[in-house]
Phi, psi and omega in degrees: 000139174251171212288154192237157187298177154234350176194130150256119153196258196228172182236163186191096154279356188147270179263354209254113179217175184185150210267154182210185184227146159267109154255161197263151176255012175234179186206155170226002174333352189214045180256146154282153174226138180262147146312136162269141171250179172259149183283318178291346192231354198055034164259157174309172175223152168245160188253141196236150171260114194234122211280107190291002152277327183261359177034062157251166168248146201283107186282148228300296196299330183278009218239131159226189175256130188219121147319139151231134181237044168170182189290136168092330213260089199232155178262136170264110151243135169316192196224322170304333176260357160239024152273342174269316181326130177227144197212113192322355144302307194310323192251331203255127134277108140257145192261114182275353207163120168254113176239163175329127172293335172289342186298316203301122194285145130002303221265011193250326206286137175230227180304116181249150186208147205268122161246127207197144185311152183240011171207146178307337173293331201271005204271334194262332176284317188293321140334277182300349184275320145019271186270356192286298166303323208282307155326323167273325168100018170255188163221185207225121141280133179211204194226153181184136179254125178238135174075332165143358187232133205288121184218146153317131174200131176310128160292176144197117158309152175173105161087233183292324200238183175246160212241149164220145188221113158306141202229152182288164184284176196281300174277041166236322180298137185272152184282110185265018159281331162306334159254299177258052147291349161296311185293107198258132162342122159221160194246156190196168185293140185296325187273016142305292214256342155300312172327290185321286185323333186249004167248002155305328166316311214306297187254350157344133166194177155287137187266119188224105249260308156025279164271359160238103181279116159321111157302300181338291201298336182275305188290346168280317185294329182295306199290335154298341167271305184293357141329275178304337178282349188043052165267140175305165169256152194198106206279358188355346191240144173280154173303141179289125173314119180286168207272158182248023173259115197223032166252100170336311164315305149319324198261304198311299178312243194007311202270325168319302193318317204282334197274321203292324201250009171267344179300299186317304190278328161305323192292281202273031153282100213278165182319113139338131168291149176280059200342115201302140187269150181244161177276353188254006182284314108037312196219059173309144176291126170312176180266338156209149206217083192243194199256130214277130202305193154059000000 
């Protein structure tokens, strides 16, 4: 089955464009999710909109969008009149501009999504405008309406297509002198801060997304299979004990010791076997797998 769009339209270099699509690159499809039930009765409850002067309830058709400007007071918009709104983005990525990929603070990047041609005439414009950026080392700003609202996004190549990532407005980043402006200058021993240092050495690894496994989500999941099986539920691991160390030099040592002897205990562990391939290794079975409420 292929993958389905969330936005269509053109991609645009100056004169050059060719039609392409947004698919979202992340998923959440397999989180467990809960229902609200009524607890007396175990039925589901739905939620109604109910008209806070006449406390009637306002049915779906009856339901509009309202400004509000003055007390009381709101202009009503259709959804047809701000679906006729058009804005050259509703349809368009025009690429307005390339900057440093390094310039883009972090802290701006929101939503990212794989772009890619949506039909073969558009496959040979789509490529050089691509490889075009991939060569200059740059990323492409451009502009795109998504949800009704016009937002910036990052060009960036990647792989085969191109990845754009929507970016928050300039007054959505919060000013972080305002939370650390608390954090007052102290002065400490140099070998603190070796401490540290050796024990960031310590834990050096590769980012590898993989290995973090939802606990959470696995222990909910556990507890809904003993739910269903009408096995008591049973909490068996303890809260981790807070540390009674309260000289920071101390604490630094302690924790060198600890990485030291867990290196140690990694060392002399003997291998895993690899376990022999199957035709079903391709699609391992989740580690829990329950029946989903609703």
């Amino acid at each position: 089955m292929a993958e389905r769009t969330v936005w269509k339209g053109h991609i645009k270099l100056s004169l050059v464009s060719c039609a392409v699509g947004l698919y979202p690159s992340t998923s959440s499809g397999g989180k467990i999710r809960f229902n609200t039930l009524n607890r007396k009765t175990g039925n589901r409850v739905k939620r109604q909109f109910i008209d806070s002067e006449t406390e009637e309830v306002v049915e779906s058709d009856d339901q509009v969008k309202g400004y509000l400007v003055g007390k009381g007071s709101y202009i009503q918009v259709e959804d047809e009149e701000l679906n006729a709104l058009k804005v050259e983005s509703t349809h368009t990525i025009d690429i307005e501009s390339f900057v440093p990929r390094e310039e883009v603070d972090e802290r701006f990047l929101d939503t990212a999504y794989y772009i890619a041609p949506t039909d073969k005439v558009s496959n040979e414009a789509f490529c050089v405008i691509r490889d075009a950026i991939r060569d200059k080392g740059m990323a492409g700003i451009a502009r795109i309406v998504l949800a009704r609202r016009e937002r910036m996004i990052l060009l960036e190549p990647l792989d085969e297509g191109l990845v754009g990532t929507t970016l928050h407005a300039a007054d959505e980043v919060r000013d972080e002198d305002k939370v650390f402006d608390e954090i007052s200058e102290v002065k400490y021993p140099k070998e603190m801060k070796d401490l540290a240092a050796h024990i960031i050495e310590s834990k050096a690894a590769h980012f590898d997304p993989k290995q973090f496994d939802d606990r959470y989500e696995e222990a909910v999941a556990d507890l809904l299979k003993s739910k269903q099986t009408g096995k008591s539920v049973k909490n068996d691991e303890q809260q981790p004990k807070t540390s009674n160390v309260v000289n920071l030099m101390d604490a630094l040592k302690r924790s060198v010791s600890a990485e030291k002897a867990g290196s140690a205990d990694k060392k002399t562990a003997p291998p895993k076997k690899a376990a022999p391939k199957s035709k079903s290794a391709k699609n391992p079975a989740p580690k829990s797998k329950v029946r989903k409420a609703g």
